[in-house]
GROMACS .gro file of N, CA and C in nm:
model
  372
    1UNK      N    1  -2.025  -1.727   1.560
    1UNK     CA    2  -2.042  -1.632   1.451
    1UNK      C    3  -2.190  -1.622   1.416
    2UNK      N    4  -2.221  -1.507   1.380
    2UNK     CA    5  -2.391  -1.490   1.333
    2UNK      C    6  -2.397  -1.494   1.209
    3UNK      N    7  -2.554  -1.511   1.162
    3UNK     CA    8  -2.589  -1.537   1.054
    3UNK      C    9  -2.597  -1.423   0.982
    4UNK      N   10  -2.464  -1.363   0.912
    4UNK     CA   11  -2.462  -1.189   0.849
    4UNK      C   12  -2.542  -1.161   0.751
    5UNK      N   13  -2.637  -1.315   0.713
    5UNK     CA   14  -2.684  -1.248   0.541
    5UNK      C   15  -2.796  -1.121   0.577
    6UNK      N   16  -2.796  -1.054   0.712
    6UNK     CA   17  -2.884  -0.934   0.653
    6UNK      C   18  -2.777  -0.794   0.710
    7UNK      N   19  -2.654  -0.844   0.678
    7UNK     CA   20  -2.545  -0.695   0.767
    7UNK      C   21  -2.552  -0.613   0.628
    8UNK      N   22  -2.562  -0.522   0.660
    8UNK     CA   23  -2.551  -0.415   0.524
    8UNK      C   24  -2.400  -0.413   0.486
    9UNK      N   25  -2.282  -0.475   0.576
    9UNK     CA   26  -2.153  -0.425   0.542
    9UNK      C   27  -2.079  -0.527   0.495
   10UNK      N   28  -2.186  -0.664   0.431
   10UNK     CA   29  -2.134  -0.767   0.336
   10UNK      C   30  -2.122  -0.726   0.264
   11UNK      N   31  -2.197  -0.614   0.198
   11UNK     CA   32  -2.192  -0.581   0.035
   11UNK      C   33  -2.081  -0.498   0.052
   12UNK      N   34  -2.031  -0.416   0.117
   12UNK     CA   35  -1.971  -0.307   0.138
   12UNK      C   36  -1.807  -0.421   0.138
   13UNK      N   37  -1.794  -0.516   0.204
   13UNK     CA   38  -1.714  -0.591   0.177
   13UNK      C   39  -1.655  -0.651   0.033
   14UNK      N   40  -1.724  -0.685   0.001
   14UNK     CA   41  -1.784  -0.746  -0.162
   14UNK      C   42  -1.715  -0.609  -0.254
   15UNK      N   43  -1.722  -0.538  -0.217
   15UNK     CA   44  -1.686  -0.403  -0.302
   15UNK      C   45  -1.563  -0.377  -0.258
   16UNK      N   46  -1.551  -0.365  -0.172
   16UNK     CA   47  -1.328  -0.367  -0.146
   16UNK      C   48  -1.259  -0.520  -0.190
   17UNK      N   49  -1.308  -0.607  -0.205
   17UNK     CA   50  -1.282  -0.741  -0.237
   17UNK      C   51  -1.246  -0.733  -0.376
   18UNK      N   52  -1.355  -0.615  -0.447
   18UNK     CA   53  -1.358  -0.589  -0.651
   18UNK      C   54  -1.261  -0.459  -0.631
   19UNK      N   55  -1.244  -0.435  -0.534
   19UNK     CA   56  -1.186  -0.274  -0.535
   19UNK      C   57  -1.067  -0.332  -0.502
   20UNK      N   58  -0.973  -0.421  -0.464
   20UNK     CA   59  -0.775  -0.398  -0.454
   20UNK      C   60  -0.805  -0.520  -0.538
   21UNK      N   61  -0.852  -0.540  -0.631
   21UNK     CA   62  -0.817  -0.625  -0.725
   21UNK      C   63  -0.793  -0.508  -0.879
   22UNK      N   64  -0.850  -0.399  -0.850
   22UNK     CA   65  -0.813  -0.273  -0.895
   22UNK      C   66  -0.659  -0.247  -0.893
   23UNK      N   67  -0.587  -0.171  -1.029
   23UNK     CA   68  -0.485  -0.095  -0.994
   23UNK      C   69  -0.486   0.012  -0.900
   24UNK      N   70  -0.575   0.093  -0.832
   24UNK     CA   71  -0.597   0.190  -0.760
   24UNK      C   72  -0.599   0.140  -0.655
   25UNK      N   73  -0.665  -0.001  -0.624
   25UNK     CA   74  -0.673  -0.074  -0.489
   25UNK      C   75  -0.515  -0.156  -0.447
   26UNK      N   76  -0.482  -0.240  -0.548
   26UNK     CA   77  -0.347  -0.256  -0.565
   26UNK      C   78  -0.240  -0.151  -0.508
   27UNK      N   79  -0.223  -0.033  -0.556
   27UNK     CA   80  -0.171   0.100  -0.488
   27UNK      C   81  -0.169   0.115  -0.330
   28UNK      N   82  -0.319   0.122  -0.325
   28UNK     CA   83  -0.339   0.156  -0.161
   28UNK      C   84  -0.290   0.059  -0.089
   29UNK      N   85  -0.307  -0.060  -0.121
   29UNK     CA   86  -0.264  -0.175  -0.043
   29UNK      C   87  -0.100  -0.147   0.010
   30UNK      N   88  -0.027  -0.144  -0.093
   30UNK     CA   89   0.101  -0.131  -0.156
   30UNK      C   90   0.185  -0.039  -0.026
   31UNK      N   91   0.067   0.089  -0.028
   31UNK     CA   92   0.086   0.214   0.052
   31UNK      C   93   0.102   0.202   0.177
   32UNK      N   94  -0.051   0.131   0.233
   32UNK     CA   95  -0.081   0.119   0.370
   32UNK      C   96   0.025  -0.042   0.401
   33UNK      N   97  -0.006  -0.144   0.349
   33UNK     CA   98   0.064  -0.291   0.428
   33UNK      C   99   0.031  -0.334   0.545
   34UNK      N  100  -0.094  -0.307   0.600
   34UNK     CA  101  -0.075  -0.365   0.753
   34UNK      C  102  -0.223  -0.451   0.702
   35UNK      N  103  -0.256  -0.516   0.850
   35UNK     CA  104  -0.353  -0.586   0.787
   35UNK      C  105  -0.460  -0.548   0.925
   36UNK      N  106  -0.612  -0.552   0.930
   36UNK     CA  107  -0.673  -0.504   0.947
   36UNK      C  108  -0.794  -0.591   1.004
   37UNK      N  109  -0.844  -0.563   1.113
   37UNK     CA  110  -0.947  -0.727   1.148
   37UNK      C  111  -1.079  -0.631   1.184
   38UNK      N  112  -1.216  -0.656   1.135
   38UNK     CA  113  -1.317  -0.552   1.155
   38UNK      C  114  -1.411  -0.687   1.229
   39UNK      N  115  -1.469  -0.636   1.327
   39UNK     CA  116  -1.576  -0.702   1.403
   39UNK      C  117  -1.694  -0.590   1.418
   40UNK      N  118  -1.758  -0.703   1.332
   40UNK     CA  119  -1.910  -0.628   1.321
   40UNK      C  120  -2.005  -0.708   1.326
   41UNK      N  121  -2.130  -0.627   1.459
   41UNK     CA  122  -2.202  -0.655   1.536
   41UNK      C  123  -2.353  -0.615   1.444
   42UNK      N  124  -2.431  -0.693   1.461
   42UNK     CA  125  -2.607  -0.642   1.369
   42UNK      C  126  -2.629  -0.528   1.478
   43UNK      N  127  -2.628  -0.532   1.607
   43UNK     CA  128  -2.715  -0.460   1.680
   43UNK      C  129  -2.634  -0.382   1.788
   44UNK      N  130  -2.576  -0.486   1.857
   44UNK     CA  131  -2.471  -0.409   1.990
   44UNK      C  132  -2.353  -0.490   1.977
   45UNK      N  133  -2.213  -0.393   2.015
   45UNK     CA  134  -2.112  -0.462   2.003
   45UNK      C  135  -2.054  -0.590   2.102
   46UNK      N  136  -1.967  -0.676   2.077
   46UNK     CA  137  -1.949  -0.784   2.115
   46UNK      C  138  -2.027  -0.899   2.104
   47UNK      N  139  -2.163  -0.858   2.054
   47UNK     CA  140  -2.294  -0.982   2.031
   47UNK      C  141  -2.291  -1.013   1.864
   48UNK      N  142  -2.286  -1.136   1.888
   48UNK     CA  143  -2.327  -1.205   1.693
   48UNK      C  144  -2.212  -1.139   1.550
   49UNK      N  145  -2.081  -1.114   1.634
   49UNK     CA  146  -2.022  -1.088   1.567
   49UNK      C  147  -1.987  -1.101   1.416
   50UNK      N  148  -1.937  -1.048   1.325
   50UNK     CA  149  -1.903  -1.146   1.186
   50UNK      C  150  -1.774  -1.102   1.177
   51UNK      N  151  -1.682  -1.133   1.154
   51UNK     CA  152  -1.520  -1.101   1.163
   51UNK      C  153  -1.472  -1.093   1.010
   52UNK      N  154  -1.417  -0.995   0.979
   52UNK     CA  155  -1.370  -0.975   0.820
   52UNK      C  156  -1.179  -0.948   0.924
   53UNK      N  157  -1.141  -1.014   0.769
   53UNK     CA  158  -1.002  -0.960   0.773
   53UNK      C  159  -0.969  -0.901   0.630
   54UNK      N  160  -0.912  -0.761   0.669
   54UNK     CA  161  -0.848  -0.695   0.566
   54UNK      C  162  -0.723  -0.658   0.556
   55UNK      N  163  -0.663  -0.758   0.471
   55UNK     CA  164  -0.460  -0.760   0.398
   55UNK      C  165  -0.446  -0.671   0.392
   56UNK      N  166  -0.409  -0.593   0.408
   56UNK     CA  167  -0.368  -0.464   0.304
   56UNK      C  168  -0.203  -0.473   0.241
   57UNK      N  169  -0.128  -0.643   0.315
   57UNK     CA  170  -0.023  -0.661   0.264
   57UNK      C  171  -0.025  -0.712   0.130
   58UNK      N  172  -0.164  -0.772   0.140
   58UNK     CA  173  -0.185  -0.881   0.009
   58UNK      C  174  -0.272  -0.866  -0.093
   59UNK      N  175  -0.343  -0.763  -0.006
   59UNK     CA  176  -0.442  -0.666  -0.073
   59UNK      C  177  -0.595  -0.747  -0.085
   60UNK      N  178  -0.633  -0.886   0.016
   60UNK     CA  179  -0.743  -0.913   0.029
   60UNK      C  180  -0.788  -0.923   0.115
   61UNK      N  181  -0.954  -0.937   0.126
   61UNK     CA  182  -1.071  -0.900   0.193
   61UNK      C  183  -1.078  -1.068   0.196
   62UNK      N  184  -1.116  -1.125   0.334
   62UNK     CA  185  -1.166  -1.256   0.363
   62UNK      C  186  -1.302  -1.248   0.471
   63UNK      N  187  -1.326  -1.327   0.500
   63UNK     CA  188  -1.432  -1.361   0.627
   63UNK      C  189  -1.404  -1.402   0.688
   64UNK      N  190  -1.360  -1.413   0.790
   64UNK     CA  191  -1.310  -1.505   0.958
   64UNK      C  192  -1.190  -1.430   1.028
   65UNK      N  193  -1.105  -1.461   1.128
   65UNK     CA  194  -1.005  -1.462   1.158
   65UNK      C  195  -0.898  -1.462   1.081
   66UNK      N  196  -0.806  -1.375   1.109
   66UNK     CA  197  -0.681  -1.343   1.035
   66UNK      C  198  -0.592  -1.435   1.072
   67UNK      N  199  -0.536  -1.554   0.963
   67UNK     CA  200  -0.469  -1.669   0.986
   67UNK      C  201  -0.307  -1.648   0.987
   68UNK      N  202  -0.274  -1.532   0.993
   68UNK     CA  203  -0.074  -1.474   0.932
   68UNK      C  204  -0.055  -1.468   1.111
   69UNK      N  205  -0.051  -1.478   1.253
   69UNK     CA  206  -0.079  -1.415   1.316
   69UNK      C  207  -0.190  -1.333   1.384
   70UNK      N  208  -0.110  -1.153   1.444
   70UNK     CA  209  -0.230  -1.102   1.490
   70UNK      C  210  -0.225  -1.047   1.393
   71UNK      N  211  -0.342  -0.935   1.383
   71UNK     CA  212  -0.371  -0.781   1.272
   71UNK      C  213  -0.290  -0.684   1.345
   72UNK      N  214  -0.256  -0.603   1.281
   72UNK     CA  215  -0.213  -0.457   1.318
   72UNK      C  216  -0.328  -0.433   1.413
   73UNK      N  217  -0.448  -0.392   1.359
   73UNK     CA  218  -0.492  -0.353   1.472
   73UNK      C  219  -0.654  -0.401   1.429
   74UNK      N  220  -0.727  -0.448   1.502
   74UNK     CA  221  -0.865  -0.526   1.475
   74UNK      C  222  -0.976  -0.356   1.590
   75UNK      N  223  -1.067  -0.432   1.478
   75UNK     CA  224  -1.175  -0.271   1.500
   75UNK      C  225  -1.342  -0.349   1.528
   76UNK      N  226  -1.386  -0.304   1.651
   76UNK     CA  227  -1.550  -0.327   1.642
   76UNK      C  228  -1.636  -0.276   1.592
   77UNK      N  229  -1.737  -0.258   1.551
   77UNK     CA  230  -1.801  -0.159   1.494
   77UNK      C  231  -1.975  -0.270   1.542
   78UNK      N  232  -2.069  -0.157   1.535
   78UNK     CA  233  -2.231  -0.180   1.534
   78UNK      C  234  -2.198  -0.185   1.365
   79UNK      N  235  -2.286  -0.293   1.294
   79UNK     CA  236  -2.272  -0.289   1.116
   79UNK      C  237  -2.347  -0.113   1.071
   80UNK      N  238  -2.466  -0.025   1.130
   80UNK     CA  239  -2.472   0.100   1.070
   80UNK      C  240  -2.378   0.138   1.131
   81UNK      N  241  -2.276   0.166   1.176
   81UNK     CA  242  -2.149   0.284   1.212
   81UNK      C  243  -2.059   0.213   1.134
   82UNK      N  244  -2.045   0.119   1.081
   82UNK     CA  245  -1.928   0.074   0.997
   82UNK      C  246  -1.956   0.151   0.868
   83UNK      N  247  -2.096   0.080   0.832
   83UNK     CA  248  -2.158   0.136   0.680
   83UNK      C  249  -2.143   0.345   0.639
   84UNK      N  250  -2.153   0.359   0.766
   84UNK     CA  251  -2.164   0.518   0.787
   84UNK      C  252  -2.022   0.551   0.750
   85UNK      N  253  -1.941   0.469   0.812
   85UNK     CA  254  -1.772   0.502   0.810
   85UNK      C  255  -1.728   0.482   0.625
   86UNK      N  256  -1.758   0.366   0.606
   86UNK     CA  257  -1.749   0.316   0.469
   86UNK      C  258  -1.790   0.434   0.354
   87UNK      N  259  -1.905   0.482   0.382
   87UNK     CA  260  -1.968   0.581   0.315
   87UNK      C  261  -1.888   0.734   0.355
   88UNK      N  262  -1.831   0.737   0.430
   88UNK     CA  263  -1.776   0.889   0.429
   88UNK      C  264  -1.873   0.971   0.519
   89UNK      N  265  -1.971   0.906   0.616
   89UNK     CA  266  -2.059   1.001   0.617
   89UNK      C  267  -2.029   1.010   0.786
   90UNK      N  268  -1.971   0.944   0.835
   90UNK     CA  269  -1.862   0.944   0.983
   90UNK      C  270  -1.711   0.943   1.011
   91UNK      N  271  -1.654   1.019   1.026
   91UNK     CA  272  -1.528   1.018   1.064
   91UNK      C  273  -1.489   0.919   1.194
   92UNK      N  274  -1.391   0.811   1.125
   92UNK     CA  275  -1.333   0.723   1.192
   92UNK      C  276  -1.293   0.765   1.372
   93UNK      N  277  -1.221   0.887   1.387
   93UNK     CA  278  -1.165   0.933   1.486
   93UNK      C  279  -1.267   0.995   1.583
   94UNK      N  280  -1.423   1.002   1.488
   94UNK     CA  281  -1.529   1.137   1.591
   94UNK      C  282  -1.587   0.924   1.644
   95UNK      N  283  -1.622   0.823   1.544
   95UNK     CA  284  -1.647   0.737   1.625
   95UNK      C  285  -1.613   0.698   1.736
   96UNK      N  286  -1.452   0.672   1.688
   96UNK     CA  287  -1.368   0.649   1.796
   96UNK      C  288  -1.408   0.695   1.939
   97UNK      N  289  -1.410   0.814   1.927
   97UNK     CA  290  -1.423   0.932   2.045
   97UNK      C  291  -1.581   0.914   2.107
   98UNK      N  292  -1.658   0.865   1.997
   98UNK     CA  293  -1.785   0.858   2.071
   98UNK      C  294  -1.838   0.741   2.102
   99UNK      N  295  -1.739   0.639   2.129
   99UNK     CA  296  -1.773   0.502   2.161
   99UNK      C  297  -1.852   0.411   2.030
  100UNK      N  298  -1.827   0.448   1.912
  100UNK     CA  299  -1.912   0.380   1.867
  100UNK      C  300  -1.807   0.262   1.793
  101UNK      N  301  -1.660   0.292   1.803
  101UNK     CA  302  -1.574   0.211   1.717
  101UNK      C  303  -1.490   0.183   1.884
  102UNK      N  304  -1.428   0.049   1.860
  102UNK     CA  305  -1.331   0.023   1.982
  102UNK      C  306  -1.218  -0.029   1.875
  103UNK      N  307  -1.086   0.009   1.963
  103UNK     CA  308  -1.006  -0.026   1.884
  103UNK      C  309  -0.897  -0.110   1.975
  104UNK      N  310  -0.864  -0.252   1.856
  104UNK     CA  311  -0.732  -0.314   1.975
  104UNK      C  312  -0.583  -0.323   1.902
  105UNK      N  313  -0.499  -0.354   1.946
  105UNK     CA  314  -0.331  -0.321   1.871
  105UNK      C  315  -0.306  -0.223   1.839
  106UNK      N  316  -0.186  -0.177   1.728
  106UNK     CA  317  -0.130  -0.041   1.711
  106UNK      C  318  -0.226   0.076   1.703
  107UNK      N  319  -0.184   0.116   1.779
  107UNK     CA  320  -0.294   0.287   1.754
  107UNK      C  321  -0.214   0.304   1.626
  108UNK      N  322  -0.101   0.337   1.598
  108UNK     CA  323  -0.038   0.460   1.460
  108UNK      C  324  -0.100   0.320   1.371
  109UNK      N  325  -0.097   0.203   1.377
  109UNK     CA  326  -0.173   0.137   1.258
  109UNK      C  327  -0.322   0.153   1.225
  110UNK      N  328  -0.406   0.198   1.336
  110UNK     CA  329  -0.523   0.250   1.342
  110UNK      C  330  -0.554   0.350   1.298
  111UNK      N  331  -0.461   0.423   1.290
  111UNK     CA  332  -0.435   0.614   1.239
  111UNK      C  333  -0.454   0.595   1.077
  112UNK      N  334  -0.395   0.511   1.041
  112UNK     CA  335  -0.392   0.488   0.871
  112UNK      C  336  -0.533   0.448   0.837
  113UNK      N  337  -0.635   0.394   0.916
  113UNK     CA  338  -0.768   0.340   0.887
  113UNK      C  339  -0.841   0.441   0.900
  114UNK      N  340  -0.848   0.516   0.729
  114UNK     CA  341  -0.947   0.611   0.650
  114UNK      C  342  -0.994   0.566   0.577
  115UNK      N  343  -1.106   0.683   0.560
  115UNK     CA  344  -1.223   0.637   0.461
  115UNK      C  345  -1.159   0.607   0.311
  116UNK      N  346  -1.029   0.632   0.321
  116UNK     CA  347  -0.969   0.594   0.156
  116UNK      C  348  -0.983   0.426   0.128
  117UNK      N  349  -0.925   0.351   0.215
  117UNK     CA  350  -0.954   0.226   0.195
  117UNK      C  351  -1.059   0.153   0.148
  118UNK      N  352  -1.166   0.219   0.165
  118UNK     CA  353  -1.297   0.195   0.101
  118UNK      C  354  -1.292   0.224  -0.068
  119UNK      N  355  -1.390   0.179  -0.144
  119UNK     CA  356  -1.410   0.201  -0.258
  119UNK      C  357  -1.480   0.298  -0.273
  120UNK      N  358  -1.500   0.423  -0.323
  120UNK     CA  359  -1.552   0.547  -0.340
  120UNK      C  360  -1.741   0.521  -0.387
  121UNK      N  361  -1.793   0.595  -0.256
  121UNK     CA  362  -1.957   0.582  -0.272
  121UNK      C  363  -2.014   0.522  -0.410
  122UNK      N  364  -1.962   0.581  -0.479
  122UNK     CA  365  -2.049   0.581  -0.602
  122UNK      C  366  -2.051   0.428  -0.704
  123UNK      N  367  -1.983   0.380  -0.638
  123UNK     CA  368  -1.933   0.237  -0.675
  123UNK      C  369  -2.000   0.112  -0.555
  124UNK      N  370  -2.085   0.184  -0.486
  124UNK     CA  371  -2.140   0.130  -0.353
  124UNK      C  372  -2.315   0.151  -0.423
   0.00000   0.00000   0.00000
């Protein structure tokens, strides 16, 4: 595991962590239920990874490996194409398509991973 204290998408973490401790986050959780494994890279993917897992059964945000099992479906990301995704300012599916996101397990559980899950910019 790498040393993330300079990934821009700790904080961005940190903020869905305050965000389904929310009734609104609570909801979404509620909605979606699957759980969610993000691997994110400082520079190129597969190198210096930092691994977040996101409940969406339980409705929390951790750091490491998802201990229930597997995830629905675990996602790579470079940390700016995550942050970009987080922000609304990339569509999950144009990444997808342009190599910048890889995706492993359920595709239709992958389909549900929108920019809603995030906490809304302005709270970023």
């Amino acid at each position: 595991m790498a040393d993330s204290s300079n990934l821009k998408s700790d904080a961005i973490m940190e903020q869905m962590k305050q965000h389904f401790a929310t009734d609104a986050g609570k909801k979404l959780a509620e909605k979606i239920g699957l759980v969610y494994q993000f691997h994110i890279a400082p520079k190129k993917l597969g190198f210096d990874e930092v691994v977040y897992t996101v409940d969406l059964k339980k409705g929390e945000v951790t750091k490491g490996l998802y201990e229930g099992g597997k995830p629905d479906a675990s996602f790579s990301f470079k940390d700016e194409d995550f942050v970009k995704i987080a922000l609304g300012k990339m569509n999950p599916q144009i990444a997808f398509m342009r190599g910048a996101m890889k995706i492993k397990g359920s595709l239709s559980a992958a389909q549900k991973f929108t920019p809603d899950i995030f906490p809304k910019p302005s709270k970023l």
